[in-house]
JSON list of C-alpha atoms in Angstrom, two decimals:
[
{"chain": "A", "resi": 12, "resn": "TYR", "atom": "CA", "xyz": [48.64, 185.50, -167.34]},
{"chain": "A", "resi": 13, "resn": "GLN", "atom": "CA", "xyz": [50.90, 187.61, -169.42]},
{"chain": "A", "resi": 14, "resn": "ARG", "atom": "CA", "xyz": [53.41, 188.23, -166.52]},
{"chain": "A", "resi": 15, "resn": "ARG", "atom": "CA", "xyz": [53.62, 184.50, -165.94]},
{"chain": "A", "resi": 16, "resn": "VAL", "atom": "CA", "xyz": [54.31, 183.76, -169.83]},
{"chain": "A", "resi": 17, "resn": "ARG", "atom": "CA", "xyz": [57.11, 186.40, -169.71]},
{"chain": "A", "resi": 18, "resn": "GLU", "atom": "CA", "xyz": [58.52, 184.77, -166.87]},
{"chain": "A", "resi": 19, "resn": "ILE", "atom": "CA", "xyz": [58.60, 181.39, -168.06]},
{"chain": "A", "resi": 20, "resn": "GLY", "atom": "CA", "xyz": [60.15, 182.69, -171.26]},
{"chain": "A", "resi": 21, "resn": "LEU", "atom": "CA", "xyz": [62.76, 184.15, -169.17]},
{"chain": "A", "resi": 22, "resn": "ILE", "atom": "CA", "xyz": [63.53, 181.08, -167.44]},
{"chain": "A", "resi": 23, "resn": "ALA", "atom": "CA", "xyz": [63.84, 179.08, -170.84]},
{"chain": "A", "resi": 24, "resn": "MET", "atom": "CA", "xyz": [66.24, 181.34, -172.12]},
{"chain": "A", "resi": 25, "resn": "ASN", "atom": "CA", "xyz": [68.34, 180.98, -168.85]},
{"chain": "A", "resi": 26, "resn": "ILE", "atom": "CA", "xyz": [68.43, 177.42, -169.11]},
{"chain": "A", "resi": 27, "resn": "LEU", "atom": "CA", "xyz": [69.20, 177.27, -172.68]},
{"chain": "A", "resi": 28, "resn": "ALA", "atom": "CA", "xyz": [72.21, 179.63, -171.89]},
{"chain": "A", "resi": 29, "resn": "ARG", "atom": "CA", "xyz": [73.41, 177.55, -169.18]},
{"chain": "A", "resi": 30, "resn": "LEU", "atom": "CA", "xyz": [73.27, 174.75, -171.62]},
{"chain": "A", "resi": 31, "resn": "GLY", "atom": "CA", "xyz": [75.65, 176.10, -173.73]},
{"chain": "A", "resi": 32, "resn": "THR", "atom": "CA", "xyz": [73.41, 176.64, -176.68]},
{"chain": "A", "resi": 33, "resn": "THR", "atom": "CA", "xyz": [74.87, 178.90, -179.22]},
{"chain": "A", "resi": 34, "resn": "LEU", "atom": "CA", "xyz": [72.03, 181.52, -179.59]},
{"chain": "A", "resi": 35, "resn": "LYS", "atom": "CA", "xyz": [73.16, 183.96, -182.28]},
{"chain": "A", "resi": 36, "resn": "THR", "atom": "CA", "xyz": [71.33, 187.09, -182.31]},
{"chain": "A", "resi": 37, "resn": "ARG", "atom": "CA", "xyz": [72.12, 190.65, -183.44]},
{"chain": "A", "resi": 38, "resn": "ILE", "atom": "CA", "xyz": [69.80, 193.53, -182.93]},
{"chain": "A", "resi": 39, "resn": "ALA", "atom": "CA", "xyz": [70.72, 196.41, -184.44]},
{"chain": "A", "resi": 40, "resn": "PRO", "atom": "CA", "xyz": [69.48, 199.73, -182.55]},
{"chain": "A", "resi": 41, "resn": "ALA", "atom": "CA", "xyz": [66.77, 201.81, -183.58]},
{"chain": "A", "resi": 42, "resn": "ALA", "atom": "CA", "xyz": [68.19, 205.16, -183.08]},
{"chain": "A", "resi": 43, "resn": "CYS", "atom": "CA", "xyz": [71.23, 204.08, -185.71]},
{"chain": "A", "resi": 44, "resn": "GLY", "atom": "CA", "xyz": [68.83, 203.15, -188.31]},
{"chain": "A", "resi": 45, "resn": "ALA", "atom": "CA", "xyz": [71.03, 200.17, -189.23]},
{"chain": "A", "resi": 46, "resn": "PRO", "atom": "CA", "xyz": [69.26, 197.36, -190.88]},
{"chain": "A", "resi": 47, "resn": "SER", "atom": "CA", "xyz": [68.74, 194.51, -188.50]},
{"chain": "A", "resi": 48, "resn": "ALA", "atom": "CA", "xyz": [71.11, 191.35, -189.42]},
{"chain": "A", "resi": 49, "resn": "SER", "atom": "CA", "xyz": [70.00, 187.90, -189.51]},
{"chain": "A", "resi": 50, "resn": "ILE", "atom": "CA", "xyz": [69.71, 185.76, -186.37]},
{"chain": "A", "resi": 51, "resn": "PHE", "atom": "CA", "xyz": [72.02, 183.11, -187.88]},
{"chain": "A", "resi": 52, "resn": "SER", "atom": "CA", "xyz": [74.86, 185.48, -189.03]},
{"chain": "A", "resi": 53, "resn": "GLY", "atom": "CA", "xyz": [78.72, 184.93, -189.11]},
{"chain": "A", "resi": 54, "resn": "SER", "atom": "CA", "xyz": [79.20, 187.13, -185.75]},
{"chain": "A", "resi": 55, "resn": "ALA", "atom": "CA", "xyz": [80.17, 185.68, -182.66]},
{"chain": "A", "resi": 56, "resn": "PRO", "atom": "CA", "xyz": [77.76, 183.91, -180.63]},
{"chain": "A", "resi": 57, "resn": "ARG", "atom": "CA", "xyz": [76.02, 186.16, -177.80]},
{"chain": "A", "resi": 58, "resn": "SER", "atom": "CA", "xyz": [74.69, 185.11, -174.26]},
{"chain": "A", "resi": 59, "resn": "ALA", "atom": "CA", "xyz": [71.14, 185.31, -173.46]},
{"chain": "A", "resi": 60, "resn": "PRO", "atom": "CA", "xyz": [69.97, 188.73, -172.33]},
{"chain": "A", "resi": 61, "resn": "ALA", "atom": "CA", "xyz": [70.39, 189.50, -168.78]},
{"chain": "A", "resi": 62, "resn": "MET", "atom": "CA", "xyz": [67.65, 189.04, -166.18]},
{"chain": "A", "resi": 63, "resn": "PRO", "atom": "CA", "xyz": [65.85, 192.06, -165.22]},
{"chain": "A", "resi": 64, "resn": "ALA", "atom": "CA", "xyz": [66.23, 193.25, -161.71]},
{"chain": "A", "resi": 65, "resn": "SER", "atom": "CA", "xyz": [62.72, 192.68, -160.61]},
{"chain": "A", "resi": 66, "resn": "TYR", "atom": "CA", "xyz": [62.60, 189.16, -161.52]},
{"chain": "A", "resi": 67, "resn": "GLU", "atom": "CA", "xyz": [61.56, 186.47, -159.05]},
{"chain": "A", "resi": 68, "resn": "PRO", "atom": "CA", "xyz": [61.48, 182.88, -159.67]},
{"chain": "A", "resi": 69, "resn": "LEU", "atom": "CA", "xyz": [57.95, 181.01, -159.99]},
{"chain": "A", "resi": 70, "resn": "ALA", "atom": "CA", "xyz": [57.38, 179.46, -156.72]},
{"chain": "A", "resi": 71, "resn": "LEU", "atom": "CA", "xyz": [54.83, 178.71, -154.27]},
{"chain": "A", "resi": 72, "resn": "ASN", "atom": "CA", "xyz": [55.42, 181.62, -152.23]},
{"chain": "A", "resi": 73, "resn": "THR", "atom": "CA", "xyz": [55.31, 184.04, -155.35]},
{"chain": "A", "resi": 74, "resn": "ILE", "atom": "CA", "xyz": [51.97, 182.98, -157.18]},
{"chain": "A", "resi": 75, "resn": "ALA", "atom": "CA", "xyz": [49.37, 185.93, -156.67]},
{"chain": "A", "resi": 76, "resn": "ASP", "atom": "CA", "xyz": [46.61, 186.97, -158.61]},
{"chain": "A", "resi": 77, "resn": "ASN", "atom": "CA", "xyz": [46.91, 189.27, -161.69]},
{"chain": "A", "resi": 78, "resn": "PRO", "atom": "CA", "xyz": [46.82, 192.95, -160.83]},
{"chain": "A", "resi": 79, "resn": "GLY", "atom": "CA", "xyz": [43.01, 193.84, -160.74]},
{"chain": "A", "resi": 80, "resn": "ALA", "atom": "CA", "xyz": [41.77, 190.48, -160.12]},
{"chain": "A", "resi": 81, "resn": "HIS", "atom": "CA", "xyz": [41.34, 191.10, -156.41]},
{"chain": "A", "resi": 82, "resn": "HIS", "atom": "CA", "xyz": [39.59, 193.97, -155.15]},
{"chain": "A", "resi": 83, "resn": "LYS", "atom": "CA", "xyz": [39.69, 194.89, -151.46]},
{"chain": "A", "resi": 84, "resn": "SER", "atom": "CA", "xyz": [36.40, 195.04, -149.41]},
{"chain": "A", "resi": 85, "resn": "LYS", "atom": "CA", "xyz": [35.20, 198.87, -148.86]},
{"chain": "A", "resi": 86, "resn": "ARG", "atom": "CA", "xyz": [35.64, 200.23, -145.25]},
{"chain": "A", "resi": 87, "resn": "VAL", "atom": "CA", "xyz": [32.29, 201.59, -144.09]},
{"chain": "A", "resi": 88, "resn": "GLY", "atom": "CA", "xyz": [31.63, 204.13, -141.43]},
{"chain": "A", "resi": 89, "resn": "ARG", "atom": "CA", "xyz": [34.81, 205.78, -141.86]},
{"chain": "A", "resi": 90, "resn": "GLY", "atom": "CA", "xyz": [33.60, 209.44, -142.67]},
{"chain": "A", "resi": 91, "resn": "ILE", "atom": "CA", "xyz": [31.60, 211.45, -145.04]},
{"chain": "A", "resi": 92, "resn": "GLY", "atom": "CA", "xyz": [34.59, 211.64, -147.18]},
{"chain": "A", "resi": 93, "resn": "SER", "atom": "CA", "xyz": [34.85, 208.27, -147.78]},
{"chain": "A", "resi": 94, "resn": "GLY", "atom": "CA", "xyz": [31.38, 208.03, -149.53]},
{"chain": "A", "resi": 95, "resn": "LYS", "atom": "CA", "xyz": [30.23, 205.07, -147.07]},
{"chain": "A", "resi": 96, "resn": "GLY", "atom": "CA", "xyz": [30.24, 206.83, -143.83]},
{"chain": "A", "resi": 97, "resn": "LYS", "atom": "CA", "xyz": [27.11, 207.56, -141.27]},
{"chain": "A", "resi": 98, "resn": "THR", "atom": "CA", "xyz": [24.61, 205.55, -142.58]},
{"chain": "A", "resi": 99, "resn": "CYS", "atom": "CA", "xyz": [27.13, 203.01, -144.71]},
{"chain": "A", "resi": 100, "resn": "GLY", "atom": "CA", "xyz": [24.99, 202.53, -147.58]},
{"chain": "A", "resi": 101, "resn": "ARG", "atom": "CA", "xyz": [22.25, 201.46, -145.75]},
{"chain": "A", "resi": 102, "resn": "GLY", "atom": "CA", "xyz": [19.89, 204.12, -145.98]},
{"chain": "A", "resi": 103, "resn": "HIS", "atom": "CA", "xyz": [17.69, 206.20, -143.39]},
{"chain": "A", "resi": 104, "resn": "LYS", "atom": "CA", "xyz": [15.70, 203.73, -140.90]},
{"chain": "A", "resi": 105, "resn": "GLY", "atom": "CA", "xyz": [13.76, 200.90, -142.08]},
{"chain": "A", "resi": 106, "resn": "GLN", "atom": "CA", "xyz": [13.93, 197.18, -141.22]},
{"chain": "A", "resi": 107, "resn": "LYS", "atom": "CA", "xyz": [17.07, 196.51, -143.88]},
{"chain": "A", "resi": 108, "resn": "SER", "atom": "CA", "xyz": [18.93, 199.26, -142.15]},
{"chain": "A", "resi": 109, "resn": "ARG", "atom": "CA", "xyz": [19.08, 197.63, -139.06]},
{"chain": "A", "resi": 110, "resn": "SER", "atom": "CA", "xyz": [21.46, 195.21, -137.51]},
{"chain": "A", "resi": 111, "resn": "GLY", "atom": "CA", "xyz": [20.89, 191.36, -136.96]},
{"chain": "A", "resi": 112, "resn": "GLY", "atom": "CA", "xyz": [20.48, 190.44, -140.81]},
{"chain": "A", "resi": 113, "resn": "GLY", "atom": "CA", "xyz": [17.34, 192.73, -141.53]},
{"chain": "A", "resi": 114, "resn": "ARG", "atom": "CA", "xyz": [15.26, 189.44, -142.18]},
{"chain": "A", "resi": 115, "resn": "PRO", "atom": "CA", "xyz": [13.23, 187.54, -139.62]},
{"chain": "A", "resi": 116, "resn": "HIS", "atom": "CA", "xyz": [13.23, 183.79, -139.63]},
{"chain": "A", "resi": 117, "resn": "PRO", "atom": "CA", "xyz": [11.10, 182.12, -142.19]},
{"chain": "A", "resi": 118, "resn": "LEU", "atom": "CA", "xyz": [8.21, 181.16, -140.24]},
{"chain": "A", "resi": 119, "resn": "PHE", "atom": "CA", "xyz": [7.41, 184.69, -139.16]},
{"chain": "A", "resi": 120, "resn": "GLU", "atom": "CA", "xyz": [4.27, 185.62, -140.39]},
{"chain": "A", "resi": 121, "resn": "GLY", "atom": "CA", "xyz": [4.14, 189.53, -139.54]},
{"chain": "A", "resi": 122, "resn": "GLY", "atom": "CA", "xyz": [3.04, 189.11, -136.01]},
{"chain": "A", "resi": 123, "resn": "GLN", "atom": "CA", "xyz": [0.19, 187.23, -136.37]},
{"chain": "A", "resi": 124, "resn": "THR", "atom": "CA", "xyz": [-0.19, 183.36, -134.88]},
{"chain": "A", "resi": 125, "resn": "PRO", "atom": "CA", "xyz": [2.00, 181.21, -137.25]},
{"chain": "A", "resi": 126, "resn": "ILE", "atom": "CA", "xyz": [0.63, 178.02, -138.90]},
{"chain": "A", "resi": 127, "resn": "ILE", "atom": "CA", "xyz": [2.97, 176.10, -136.56]},
{"chain": "A", "resi": 128, "resn": "ARG", "atom": "CA", "xyz": [0.96, 177.17, -133.62]},
{"chain": "A", "resi": 129, "resn": "ARG", "atom": "CA", "xyz": [-2.32, 177.41, -135.18]},
{"chain": "A", "resi": 130, "resn": "LEU", "atom": "CA", "xyz": [-2.63, 173.78, -136.13]},
{"chain": "A", "resi": 131, "resn": "PRO", "atom": "CA", "xyz": [-2.78, 171.22, -133.31]},
{"chain": "A", "resi": 132, "resn": "LYS", "atom": "CA", "xyz": [-0.74, 168.23, -132.61]},
{"chain": "A", "resi": 133, "resn": "ARG", "atom": "CA", "xyz": [-1.63, 164.78, -133.64]},
{"chain": "A", "resi": 134, "resn": "GLY", "atom": "CA", "xyz": [-0.26, 161.53, -132.53]},
{"chain": "A", "resi": 135, "resn": "PHE", "atom": "CA", "xyz": [3.50, 160.93, -131.83]},
{"chain": "A", "resi": 136, "resn": "ARG", "atom": "CA", "xyz": [6.65, 159.26, -133.04]},
{"chain": "A", "resi": 137, "resn": "ASN", "atom": "CA", "xyz": [7.69, 156.17, -130.86]},
{"chain": "A", "resi": 138, "resn": "ARG", "atom": "CA", "xyz": [11.00, 156.43, -129.78]},
{"chain": "A", "resi": 139, "resn": "ASN", "atom": "CA", "xyz": [11.37, 152.85, -129.55]},
{"chain": "A", "resi": 140, "resn": "ARG", "atom": "CA", "xyz": [9.98, 151.86, -133.01]},
{"chain": "A", "resi": 141, "resn": "ASP", "atom": "CA", "xyz": [11.33, 149.24, -134.93]},
{"chain": "A", "resi": 142, "resn": "GLU", "atom": "CA", "xyz": [13.24, 150.63, -138.09]},
{"chain": "A", "resi": 143, "resn": "LEU", "atom": "CA", "xyz": [12.03, 147.71, -140.97]},
{"chain": "A", "resi": 144, "resn": "GLN", "atom": "CA", "xyz": [12.92, 147.44, -144.14]},
{"chain": "A", "resi": 145, "resn": "VAL", "atom": "CA", "xyz": [10.08, 146.72, -146.45]},
{"chain": "A", "resi": 146, "resn": "VAL", "atom": "CA", "xyz": [9.91, 144.56, -149.56]},
{"chain": "A", "resi": 147, "resn": "ASN", "atom": "CA", "xyz": [7.07, 143.65, -151.90]},
{"chain": "A", "resi": 148, "resn": "LEU", "atom": "CA", "xyz": [5.97, 140.44, -153.01]},
{"chain": "A", "resi": 149, "resn": "ASP", "atom": "CA", "xyz": [6.30, 141.73, -157.11]},
{"chain": "A", "resi": 150, "resn": "ARG", "atom": "CA", "xyz": [10.16, 142.76, -156.24]},
{"chain": "A", "resi": 151, "resn": "LEU", "atom": "CA", "xyz": [10.90, 139.33, -154.46]},
{"chain": "A", "resi": 152, "resn": "GLN", "atom": "CA", "xyz": [9.23, 137.88, -157.45]},
{"chain": "A", "resi": 153, "resn": "TYR", "atom": "CA", "xyz": [11.26, 139.74, -160.08]},
{"chain": "A", "resi": 154, "resn": "TRP", "atom": "CA", "xyz": [14.67, 138.53, -157.83]},
{"chain": "A", "resi": 155, "resn": "ALA", "atom": "CA", "xyz": [13.67, 135.15, -157.60]},
{"chain": "A", "resi": 156, "resn": "GLU", "atom": "CA", "xyz": [12.84, 135.07, -161.71]},
{"chain": "A", "resi": 157, "resn": "SER", "atom": "CA", "xyz": [16.13, 136.55, -162.64]},
{"chain": "A", "resi": 158, "resn": "GLY", "atom": "CA", "xyz": [18.02, 133.94, -160.78]},
{"chain": "A", "resi": 159, "resn": "ARG", "atom": "CA", "xyz": [19.14, 136.41, -157.70]},
{"chain": "A", "resi": 160, "resn": "LEU", "atom": "CA", "xyz": [17.18, 134.32, -154.97]},
{"chain": "A", "resi": 161, "resn": "PRO", "atom": "CA", "xyz": [16.99, 130.45, -154.65]},
{"chain": "A", "resi": 162, "resn": "THR", "atom": "CA", "xyz": [13.21, 128.94, -154.66]},
{"chain": "A", "resi": 163, "resn": "ASP", "atom": "CA", "xyz": [14.55, 125.71, -153.24]},
{"chain": "A", "resi": 164, "resn": "GLU", "atom": "CA", "xyz": [15.95, 126.52, -149.84]},
{"chain": "A", "resi": 165, "resn": "LEU", "atom": "CA", "xyz": [14.74, 128.78, -146.92]},
{"chain": "A", "resi": 166, "resn": "LEU", "atom": "CA", "xyz": [15.96, 132.38, -147.13]},
{"chain": "A", "resi": 167, "resn": "THR", "atom": "CA", "xyz": [16.49, 134.02, -144.23]},
{"chain": "A", "resi": 168, "resn": "MET", "atom": "CA", "xyz": [17.02, 138.06, -143.67]},
{"chain": "A", "resi": 169, "resn": "ARG", "atom": "CA", "xyz": [20.70, 138.06, -144.21]},
{"chain": "A", "resi": 170, "resn": "ASP", "atom": "CA", "xyz": [20.18, 136.34, -147.81]},
{"chain": "A", "resi": 171, "resn": "LEU", "atom": "CA", "xyz": [17.72, 139.02, -148.60]},
{"chain": "A", "resi": 172, "resn": "VAL", "atom": "CA", "xyz": [20.29, 141.94, -147.66]},
{"chain": "A", "resi": 173, "resn": "ALA", "atom": "CA", "xyz": [23.22, 139.74, -149.34]},
{"chain": "A", "resi": 174, "resn": "SER", "atom": "CA", "xyz": [21.09, 139.56, -152.40]},
{"chain": "A", "resi": 175, "resn": "GLY", "atom": "CA", "xyz": [20.52, 143.49, -152.79]},
{"chain": "A", "resi": 176, "resn": "VAL", "atom": "CA", "xyz": [16.43, 143.25, -152.35]},
{"chain": "A", "resi": 177, "resn": "VAL", "atom": "CA", "xyz": [16.67, 145.29, -149.34]},
{"chain": "A", "resi": 178, "resn": "GLY", "atom": "CA", "xyz": [18.88, 147.47, -147.46]},
{"chain": "A", "resi": 179, "resn": "ARG", "atom": "CA", "xyz": [20.59, 147.31, -144.41]},
{"chain": "A", "resi": 180, "resn": "ALA", "atom": "CA", "xyz": [18.09, 145.36, -142.01]},
{"chain": "A", "resi": 181, "resn": "LYS", "atom": "CA", "xyz": [18.46, 147.26, -138.53]},
{"chain": "A", "resi": 182, "resn": "HIS", "atom": "CA", "xyz": [15.48, 145.72, -136.74]},
{"chain": "A", "resi": 183, "resn": "GLY", "atom": "CA", "xyz": [13.91, 143.36, -139.59]},
{"chain": "A", "resi": 184, "resn": "ILE", "atom": "CA", "xyz": [12.07, 143.05, -142.57]},
{"chain": "A", "resi": 185, "resn": "LYS", "atom": "CA", "xyz": [8.59, 143.75, -143.40]},
{"chain": "A", "resi": 186, "resn": "VAL", "atom": "CA", "xyz": [7.12, 141.78, -146.45]},
{"chain": "A", "resi": 187, "resn": "LEU", "atom": "CA", "xyz": [4.22, 143.97, -148.17]},
{"chain": "A", "resi": 188, "resn": "GLY", "atom": "CA", "xyz": [1.76, 142.68, -150.12]},
{"chain": "A", "resi": 189, "resn": "GLY", "atom": "CA", "xyz": [2.36, 144.89, -153.43]},
{"chain": "A", "resi": 190, "resn": "GLY", "atom": "CA", "xyz": [1.72, 142.71, -156.62]},
{"chain": "A", "resi": 191, "resn": "ALA", "atom": "CA", "xyz": [0.49, 140.06, -154.67]},
{"chain": "A", "resi": 192, "resn": "GLU", "atom": "CA", "xyz": [-2.31, 139.05, -157.18]},
{"chain": "A", "resi": 193, "resn": "HIS", "atom": "CA", "xyz": [0.59, 138.08, -159.49]},
{"chain": "A", "resi": 194, "resn": "PHE", "atom": "CA", "xyz": [3.04, 136.28, -156.96]},
{"chain": "A", "resi": 195, "resn": "ASN", "atom": "CA", "xyz": [3.30, 132.71, -158.17]},
{"chain": "A", "resi": 196, "resn": "VAL", "atom": "CA", "xyz": [6.70, 132.14, -157.06]},
{"chain": "A", "resi": 197, "resn": "PRO", "atom": "CA", "xyz": [7.24, 129.43, -154.46]},
{"chain": "A", "resi": 198, "resn": "LEU", "atom": "CA", "xyz": [9.37, 131.32, -151.91]},
{"chain": "A", "resi": 199, "resn": "LYS", "atom": "CA", "xyz": [10.39, 130.66, -148.25]},
{"chain": "A", "resi": 200, "resn": "LEU", "atom": "CA", "xyz": [11.26, 133.32, -146.35]},
{"chain": "A", "resi": 201, "resn": "ALA", "atom": "CA", "xyz": [12.25, 133.77, -142.63]},
{"chain": "A", "resi": 202, "resn": "VAL", "atom": "CA", "xyz": [11.28, 137.41, -142.07]},
{"chain": "A", "resi": 203, "resn": "THR", "atom": "CA", "xyz": [10.09, 139.35, -138.95]},
{"chain": "A", "resi": 204, "resn": "HIS", "atom": "CA", "xyz": [6.74, 141.02, -140.03]},
{"chain": "A", "resi": 205, "resn": "VAL", "atom": "CA", "xyz": [4.21, 140.12, -142.91]},
{"chain": "A", "resi": 206, "resn": "THR", "atom": "CA", "xyz": [1.46, 141.89, -143.64]},
{"chain": "A", "resi": 207, "resn": "GLU", "atom": "CA", "xyz": [-2.09, 140.74, -143.66]},
{"chain": "A", "resi": 208, "resn": "SER", "atom": "CA", "xyz": [-2.76, 141.77, -147.53]},
{"chain": "A", "resi": 209, "resn": "CYS", "atom": "CA", "xyz": [0.38, 139.45, -148.14]},
{"chain": "A", "resi": 210, "resn": "LEU", "atom": "CA", "xyz": [-1.38, 136.66, -146.37]},
{"chain": "A", "resi": 211, "resn": "LEU", "atom": "CA", "xyz": [-4.25, 136.78, -148.16]},
{"chain": "A", "resi": 212, "resn": "TYR", "atom": "CA", "xyz": [-2.69, 135.54, -151.57]},
{"chain": "A", "resi": 213, "resn": "THR", "atom": "CA", "xyz": [0.08, 133.28, -149.92]},
{"chain": "A", "resi": 214, "resn": "SER", "atom": "CA", "xyz": [-0.25, 130.15, -148.32]},
{"chain": "A", "resi": 215, "resn": "ASP", "atom": "CA", "xyz": [-1.48, 129.75, -144.46]},
{"chain": "A", "resi": 216, "resn": "ALA", "atom": "CA", "xyz": [1.97, 130.85, -143.17]},
{"chain": "A", "resi": 217, "resn": "ALA", "atom": "CA", "xyz": [0.33, 132.45, -140.19]},
{"chain": "A", "resi": 218, "resn": "ASP", "atom": "CA", "xyz": [-0.33, 129.25, -138.43]},
{"chain": "A", "resi": 219, "resn": "GLU", "atom": "CA", "xyz": [3.36, 127.90, -138.61]},
{"chain": "A", "resi": 220, "resn": "GLU", "atom": "CA", "xyz": [5.15, 131.21, -138.31]},
{"chain": "A", "resi": 221, "resn": "ASP", "atom": "CA", "xyz": [7.68, 130.84, -135.50]},
{"chain": "A", "resi": 222, "resn": "SER", "atom": "CA", "xyz": [9.59, 133.65, -133.74]},
{"chain": "A", "resi": 223, "resn": "VAL", "atom": "CA", "xyz": [12.52, 135.30, -135.29]},
{"chain": "A", "resi": 224, "resn": "ASP", "atom": "CA", "xyz": [15.23, 136.52, -132.81]},
{"chain": "A", "resi": 225, "resn": "LEU", "atom": "CA", "xyz": [16.90, 139.47, -133.93]},
{"chain": "A", "resi": 226, "resn": "GLY", "atom": "CA", "xyz": [19.53, 141.07, -131.67]},
{"chain": "A", "resi": 227, "resn": "GLY", "atom": "CA", "xyz": [17.94, 139.81, -128.54]},
{"chain": "A", "resi": 228, "resn": "ARG", "atom": "CA", "xyz": [14.40, 141.35, -129.36]},
{"chain": "A", "resi": 229, "resn": "ARG", "atom": "CA", "xyz": [10.97, 139.17, -129.88]},
{"chain": "A", "resi": 230, "resn": "ILE", "atom": "CA", "xyz": [9.74, 140.92, -132.91]},
{"chain": "A", "resi": 231, "resn": "ILE", "atom": "CA", "xyz": [7.18, 138.01, -133.85]},
{"chain": "A", "resi": 232, "resn": "LYS", "atom": "CA", "xyz": [5.54, 136.35, -131.40]},
{"chain": "A", "resi": 233, "resn": "LYS", "atom": "CA", "xyz": [5.41, 132.53, -131.25]},
{"chain": "A", "resi": 234, "resn": "LYS", "atom": "CA", "xyz": [2.39, 130.51, -132.08]},
{"chain": "A", "resi": 235, "resn": "LYS", "atom": "CA", "xyz": [0.04, 130.30, -128.94]},
{"chain": "A", "resi": 236, "resn": "LYS", "atom": "CA", "xyz": [-0.10, 127.31, -127.18]},
{"chain": "A", "resi": 237, "resn": "LYS", "atom": "CA", "xyz": [-3.38, 125.89, -126.62]},
{"chain": "A", "resi": 238, "resn": "LYS", "atom": "CA", "xyz": [-5.04, 125.54, -123.28]},
{"chain": "A", "resi": 239, "resn": "ASN", "atom": "CA", "xyz": [-4.88, 122.06, -122.88]},
{"chain": "A", "resi": 240, "resn": "GLU", "atom": "CA", "xyz": [-1.30, 122.19, -123.52]},
{"chain": "A", "resi": 241, "resn": "LYS", "atom": "CA", "xyz": [-0.37, 124.72, -120.77]},
{"chain": "A", "resi": 242, "resn": "ASP", "atom": "CA", "xyz": [-2.41, 122.57, -118.26]},
{"chain": "A", "resi": 243, "resn": "GLN", "atom": "CA", "xyz": [-0.41, 119.43, -119.01]},
{"chain": "A", "resi": 244, "resn": "ILE", "atom": "CA", "xyz": [3.03, 121.55, -118.90]},
{"chain": "A", "resi": 245, "resn": "THR", "atom": "CA", "xyz": [1.94, 123.10, -115.39]},
{"chain": "A", "resi": 246, "resn": "ASN", "atom": "CA", "xyz": [0.87, 119.49, -114.20]},
{"chain": "A", "resi": 247, "resn": "LYS", "atom": "CA", "xyz": [4.06, 118.26, -115.13]},
{"chain": "A", "resi": 248, "resn": "GLU", "atom": "CA", "xyz": [6.11, 120.75, -113.36]},
{"chain": "A", "resi": 249, "resn": "GLN", "atom": "CA", "xyz": [4.15, 120.39, -110.09]}
]
């Protein structure tokens, strides 16, 4: 840092000298014992002091750490005279003296059967599962009371995502029954999934629910037709 400050000072003095600034200095030599004269005396102006021979301008290729700020790494295994020869500072034998890190993997239990092998496997994770966004009734009520969801029109999944009540709906939206006992907002929703606990506190929407086609996937089945209607259709086709 001190070297950089000294270089910046020399650069500033050089610029002042080139601009023709009259810097009057008189420095008496210490050997003669003569008193030092005033800076602004009547003598002729002198030029700026000469740049040292080892001066380098401050540039990107001359930037470096201060002396002593960076230490070179110690080379090991280069003889006993270096202080780090033979065992290279690792000592004699032992697990930490071996190559390969000196430590096993985190799940290693000293040779006994690890817990991941002692416990049995249960169930599986379906690869073709539907990644649904879930939302509770209390959150829908808060959004409606704050004016973020209209109560006089049918709300699709696009409307729910745009309002911010749910995130990105990849495979659909599932309405849960959290806070259903206090739910009193008339909302008309067109979603893919509704839990049974949610339907207990709402109107009989299950009988009127139609399928929602999202990306070509039938997520909610349509209302089953009665047997008489099926017979009539088959008779017409015949």
